[in-house]
Short mmCIF file of C-alpha atoms in Angstrom, two decimals:
data_model
loop_
_atom_site.label_atom_id
_atom_site.label_comp_id
_atom_site.label_asym_id
_atom_site.label_seq_id
_atom_site.Cartn_x
_atom_site.Cartn_y
_atom_site.Cartn_z
CA UNK A 1 -9.81 1.83 -25.88
CA UNK A 2 -8.02 2.63 -22.64
CA UNK A 3 -8.29 6.39 -22.94
CA UNK A 4 -12.07 6.39 -22.84
CA UNK A 5 -12.17 4.49 -19.56
CA UNK A 6 -10.09 7.17 -17.95
CA UNK A 7 -12.15 10.16 -18.98
CA UNK A 8 -14.39 10.29 -15.92
CA UNK A 9 -13.56 12.11 -12.72
CA UNK A 10 -11.93 15.38 -11.93
CA UNK A 11 -8.26 15.59 -12.72
CA UNK A 12 -7.43 19.21 -12.13
CA UNK A 13 -6.46 18.86 -8.49
CA UNK A 14 -3.41 16.66 -8.45
CA UNK A 15 -0.43 15.64 -10.50
CA UNK A 16 -0.10 12.09 -9.23
CA UNK A 17 -1.13 10.89 -12.69
CA UNK A 18 1.68 12.92 -14.31
CA UNK A 19 4.21 11.26 -12.02
CA UNK A 20 2.80 7.82 -12.76
CA UNK A 21 2.98 8.62 -16.48
CA UNK A 22 6.62 9.71 -16.15
CA UNK A 23 7.59 6.56 -14.26
CA UNK A 24 5.90 4.41 -16.88
CA UNK A 25 7.56 6.35 -19.66
CA UNK A 26 10.99 5.91 -18.13
CA UNK A 27 10.31 2.18 -17.79
CA UNK A 28 9.53 2.06 -21.51
CA UNK A 29 12.63 4.12 -22.30
CA UNK A 30 14.75 1.78 -20.15
CA UNK A 31 13.40 -1.20 -22.10
CA UNK A 32 14.48 0.44 -25.33
CA UNK A 33 17.93 1.11 -23.92
CA UNK A 34 18.34 -2.47 -22.69
CA UNK A 35 17.12 -3.76 -26.06
CA UNK A 36 19.71 -1.64 -27.85
CA UNK A 37 22.45 -2.99 -25.58
CA UNK A 38 21.32 -6.60 -26.00
CA UNK A 39 21.12 -6.20 -29.76
CA UNK A 40 24.84 -5.55 -29.81
CA UNK A 41 26.00 -7.81 -26.99
CA UNK A 42 23.61 -10.71 -26.77
CA UNK A 43 21.40 -11.49 -29.79
CA UNK A 44 19.55 -14.48 -28.23
CA UNK A 45 18.55 -12.40 -25.20
CA UNK A 46 17.64 -9.56 -27.53
CA UNK A 47 15.22 -11.77 -29.43
CA UNK A 48 13.69 -13.15 -26.27
CA UNK A 49 13.28 -9.71 -24.72
CA UNK A 50 11.99 -8.16 -27.94
CA UNK A 51 9.19 -10.74 -28.03
CA UNK A 52 8.48 -10.27 -24.36
CA UNK A 53 8.15 -6.49 -24.79
CA UNK A 54 5.95 -6.95 -27.84
CA UNK A 55 3.50 -9.15 -25.95
CA UNK A 56 3.57 -7.36 -22.57
CA UNK A 57 2.90 -3.65 -22.39
CA UNK A 58 5.90 -1.88 -20.81
CA UNK A 59 3.87 1.30 -20.41
CA UNK A 60 2.27 -0.20 -17.34
CA UNK A 61 5.68 -0.21 -15.71
CA UNK A 62 5.08 -1.98 -12.43
CA UNK A 63 2.94 -4.74 -13.87
CA UNK A 64 5.41 -5.22 -16.70
CA UNK A 65 8.42 -5.48 -14.39
CA UNK A 66 6.61 -7.91 -12.15
CA UNK A 67 5.83 -10.16 -15.12
CA UNK A 68 9.39 -9.86 -16.44
CA UNK A 69 10.82 -10.69 -13.03
CA UNK A 70 8.98 -13.99 -13.00
CA UNK A 71 10.60 -15.02 -16.27
CA UNK A 72 13.99 -13.36 -16.35
CA UNK A 73 14.80 -11.66 -13.07
CA UNK A 74 18.20 -10.44 -14.28
CA UNK A 75 16.54 -8.53 -17.14
CA UNK A 76 13.94 -7.05 -14.80
CA UNK A 77 16.70 -5.79 -12.52
CA UNK A 78 18.56 -4.37 -15.48
CA UNK A 79 15.49 -2.44 -16.66
CA UNK A 80 14.87 -1.17 -13.11
CA UNK A 81 18.45 0.04 -12.68
CA UNK A 82 18.37 1.60 -16.14
CA UNK A 83 15.15 3.53 -15.57
CA UNK A 84 16.51 5.02 -12.35
CA UNK A 85 19.77 5.90 -14.07
CA UNK A 86 17.95 7.53 -17.00
CA UNK A 87 15.72 9.51 -14.67
CA UNK A 88 18.80 10.73 -12.81
CA UNK A 89 20.31 11.90 -16.10
CA UNK A 90 17.10 13.58 -17.16
CA UNK A 91 16.82 15.59 -13.91
CA UNK A 92 19.99 17.40 -14.90
CA UNK A 93 18.70 18.22 -18.37
CA UNK A 94 15.05 18.96 -17.68
CA UNK A 95 14.34 22.62 -18.29
CA UNK A 96 10.79 23.51 -17.32
CA UNK A 97 10.93 27.03 -18.73
CA UNK A 98 12.02 25.64 -22.09
CA UNK A 99 9.22 23.05 -21.99
CA UNK A 100 6.67 25.72 -21.11
CA UNK A 101 7.90 27.74 -24.05
CA UNK A 102 7.65 24.72 -26.34
CA UNK A 103 4.03 24.12 -25.42
CA UNK A 104 3.29 27.80 -25.89
CA UNK A 105 5.03 27.76 -29.29
CA UNK A 106 3.10 24.72 -30.45
CA UNK A 107 -0.16 26.35 -29.35
CA UNK A 108 0.66 29.44 -31.39
CA UNK A 109 1.76 27.38 -34.37
CA UNK A 110 -1.54 25.48 -34.36
CA UNK A 111 -3.56 28.69 -34.04
CA UNK A 112 -1.62 30.28 -36.87
CA UNK A 113 -2.14 27.21 -39.06
CA UNK A 114 -5.86 27.30 -38.41
CA UNK A 115 -6.00 31.01 -39.14
CA UNK A 116 -4.27 30.47 -42.48
CA UNK A 117 -6.82 27.81 -43.39
CA UNK A 118 -9.85 29.91 -42.53
CA UNK A 119 -8.80 33.35 -43.66
CA UNK A 120 -10.37 34.63 -46.84
CA UNK A 121 -7.66 36.01 -48.99
CA UNK A 122 -8.16 39.18 -51.02
CA UNK A 123 -9.18 38.29 -54.55
CA UNK A 124 -6.52 37.60 -57.13
CA UNK A 125 -6.85 36.40 -60.70
CA UNK A 126 -4.59 33.32 -60.61
CA UNK A 127 -5.47 29.78 -59.53
CA UNK A 128 -6.08 28.77 -55.88
CA UNK A 129 -8.51 30.33 -53.42
CA UNK A 130 -9.74 32.76 -56.03
CA UNK A 131 -12.66 34.92 -55.12
CA UNK A 132 -14.50 36.87 -57.69
CA UNK A 133 -17.35 39.20 -57.16
CA UNK A 134 -20.09 39.42 -59.74
CA UNK B 1 1.04 -2.27 -31.70
CA UNK B 2 2.68 1.11 -31.55
CA UNK B 3 5.33 0.20 -29.02
CA UNK B 4 6.93 -2.41 -31.23
CA UNK B 5 7.40 0.04 -34.08
CA UNK B 6 9.37 2.29 -31.79
CA UNK B 7 11.77 -0.27 -30.42
CA UNK B 8 14.51 0.25 -32.99
CA UNK B 9 17.21 2.85 -32.73
CA UNK B 10 19.32 4.13 -29.88
CA UNK B 11 17.45 6.14 -27.32
CA UNK B 12 20.02 6.68 -24.61
CA UNK B 13 21.44 9.93 -25.95
CA UNK B 14 18.63 12.41 -25.76
CA UNK B 15 15.50 13.23 -23.86
CA UNK B 16 13.54 14.76 -26.69
CA UNK B 17 11.18 11.78 -26.52
CA UNK B 18 10.53 12.42 -22.81
CA UNK B 19 9.56 16.01 -23.58
CA UNK B 20 7.29 14.92 -26.40
CA UNK B 21 5.68 12.37 -24.06
CA UNK B 22 5.11 15.06 -21.42
CA UNK B 23 3.54 17.45 -23.92
CA UNK B 24 1.24 14.70 -25.15
CA UNK B 25 0.36 13.73 -21.61
CA UNK B 26 -0.54 17.30 -20.69
CA UNK B 27 -2.71 17.51 -23.81
CA UNK B 28 -4.57 14.40 -22.63
CA UNK B 29 -4.85 15.82 -19.12
CA UNK B 30 -6.19 19.10 -20.51
CA UNK B 31 -8.84 17.17 -22.46
CA UNK B 32 -9.97 15.49 -19.24
CA UNK B 33 -10.13 18.85 -17.49
CA UNK B 34 -12.16 20.44 -20.30
CA UNK B 35 -14.46 17.41 -20.34
CA UNK B 36 -15.07 17.74 -16.61
CA UNK B 37 -15.88 21.43 -17.04
CA UNK B 38 -18.21 20.79 -19.98
CA UNK B 39 -19.97 18.00 -18.11
CA UNK B 40 -21.10 20.54 -15.56
CA UNK B 41 -21.59 23.58 -17.74
CA UNK B 42 -22.53 22.41 -21.20
CA UNK B 43 -23.87 18.85 -21.61
CA UNK B 44 -24.33 18.98 -25.43
CA UNK B 45 -20.72 20.10 -25.90
CA UNK B 46 -19.64 17.48 -23.40
CA UNK B 47 -21.26 14.72 -25.42
CA UNK B 48 -19.82 15.99 -28.67
CA UNK B 49 -16.31 16.34 -27.23
CA UNK B 50 -16.49 13.00 -25.42
CA UNK B 51 -17.19 11.26 -28.72
CA UNK B 52 -14.48 13.22 -30.47
CA UNK B 53 -11.91 12.24 -27.84
CA UNK B 54 -13.03 8.61 -28.00
CA UNK B 55 -12.50 8.44 -31.75
CA UNK B 56 -9.35 10.61 -32.01
CA UNK B 57 -6.33 9.78 -29.90
CA UNK B 58 -5.44 12.79 -27.72
CA UNK B 59 -2.10 11.22 -26.85
CA UNK B 60 -0.76 12.40 -30.18
CA UNK B 61 -1.29 15.95 -29.00
CA UNK B 62 -0.45 18.01 -32.06
CA UNK B 63 -2.31 15.83 -34.52
CA UNK B 64 -5.30 15.69 -32.18
CA UNK B 65 -5.47 19.47 -31.71
CA UNK B 66 -5.16 20.03 -35.44
CA UNK B 67 -8.11 17.69 -36.07
CA UNK B 68 -10.13 19.29 -33.28
CA UNK B 69 -9.40 22.78 -34.59
CA UNK B 70 -10.95 21.90 -37.93
CA UNK B 71 -14.21 20.93 -36.24
CA UNK B 72 -14.51 23.09 -33.14
CA UNK B 73 -11.79 25.71 -33.01
CA UNK B 74 -13.03 27.15 -29.71
CA UNK B 75 -12.59 23.75 -28.01
CA UNK B 76 -9.12 23.32 -29.50
CA UNK B 77 -8.09 26.70 -28.13
CA UNK B 78 -9.54 25.83 -24.76
CA UNK B 79 -7.55 22.56 -24.61
CA UNK B 80 -4.38 24.42 -25.69
CA UNK B 81 -4.78 27.10 -23.05
CA UNK B 82 -5.58 24.47 -20.43
CA UNK B 83 -2.52 22.32 -21.16
CA UNK B 84 -0.24 25.32 -20.85
CA UNK B 85 -1.95 26.37 -17.62
CA UNK B 86 -1.67 22.84 -16.16
CA UNK B 87 1.99 22.61 -17.13
CA UNK B 88 2.62 25.94 -15.41
CA UNK B 89 0.98 24.62 -12.26
CA UNK B 90 2.92 21.38 -12.39
CA UNK B 91 6.29 23.16 -12.66
CA UNK B 92 5.71 24.52 -9.19
CA UNK B 93 4.88 21.11 -7.74
CA UNK B 94 7.32 18.89 -9.61
CA UNK B 95 9.89 17.51 -7.20
CA UNK B 96 12.58 15.56 -9.03
CA UNK B 97 14.23 14.24 -5.89
CA UNK B 98 10.90 12.87 -4.69
CA UNK B 99 10.28 11.26 -8.09
CA UNK B 100 13.75 9.72 -8.10
CA UNK B 101 13.03 8.30 -4.66
CA UNK B 102 9.69 6.92 -5.83
CA UNK B 103 11.30 5.06 -8.70
CA UNK B 104 13.97 3.76 -6.37
CA UNK B 105 11.31 2.64 -3.88
CA UNK B 106 9.29 0.85 -6.52
CA UNK B 107 12.43 -0.93 -7.73
CA UNK B 108 13.15 -2.14 -4.20
CA UNK B 109 9.55 -3.14 -3.66
CA UNK B 110 9.58 -5.25 -6.83
CA UNK B 111 12.88 -6.87 -5.90
CA UNK B 112 11.62 -7.65 -2.42
CA UNK B 113 8.41 -9.14 -3.84
CA UNK B 114 10.42 -11.35 -6.16
CA UNK B 115 12.68 -12.42 -3.35
CA UNK B 116 9.72 -13.46 -1.25
CA UNK B 117 8.39 -15.54 -4.14
CA UNK B 118 11.62 -17.34 -4.84
CA UNK B 119 13.01 -17.88 -1.39
CA UNK B 120 12.76 -21.46 -0.17
CA UNK B 121 11.33 -21.43 3.28
CA UNK B 122 12.51 -23.96 5.83
CA UNK B 123 10.15 -26.92 5.89
CA UNK B 124 7.12 -26.55 8.09
CA UNK B 125 4.33 -28.82 9.14
CA UNK B 126 1.53 -26.29 9.51
CA UNK B 127 0.09 -24.00 6.84
CA UNK B 128 1.65 -20.73 5.67
CA UNK B 129 5.30 -19.81 5.87
CA UNK B 130 5.67 -20.91 9.46
CA UNK B 131 9.16 -21.62 10.55
CA UNK B 132 9.89 -24.33 13.04
CA UNK B 133 13.20 -25.83 13.87
CA UNK B 134 13.44 -29.50 14.74
#
């Protein structure tokens, strides 16, 4: 399990890992976009690329693109151009305040959920969660 | 393999998936931060949380926090607060132009690498990549 290997060390200081994660994610997103385009325009290439993506992990972006370049350089270039293009589009839409709010909202939602599960409701005489004294 | 399941559909239109990925990544990063703190301050909790993280995937942030809340609500709240705090810190450091440049640089680096592998060097009679005319 990859996650476990990465648990050591102090991570508070920097955000280099966040940037690496974003680059890898945009590489994956670019692969999806190229796949969608190939599906419509070039079914044989779609099948080839689909299998390649399935057997090589695009979430390690650089490694993936290097491997792809050795087999189909034109596809590697297309994914590279697409990831840069997608990132450029995202810059314009990225709203940090909205994202901050979303994380805050999800935190509250989870706390509320947990509260509802643990709260002891006042007794009632119907079916669920009934408490009776004596 | 999770990736394969997600390959269908058109992804070009929106960036909702990027935001979800970022939230999940910050949840993972918050887990690492809390682990580092527990390692120093509270070894028994560290061991418990380390095992919990190893057997529950923190990259599905919401699901993970819900599961954690059922077992150790105080740790779930700590991870939630930490991910929001880390995101708030990142906002101030995130430089989209720099990131765009980094992606562009990596693209060029990969293309250059590939070019060096495929170029046919003029014949030489010594060892590595030496060029001699005549």
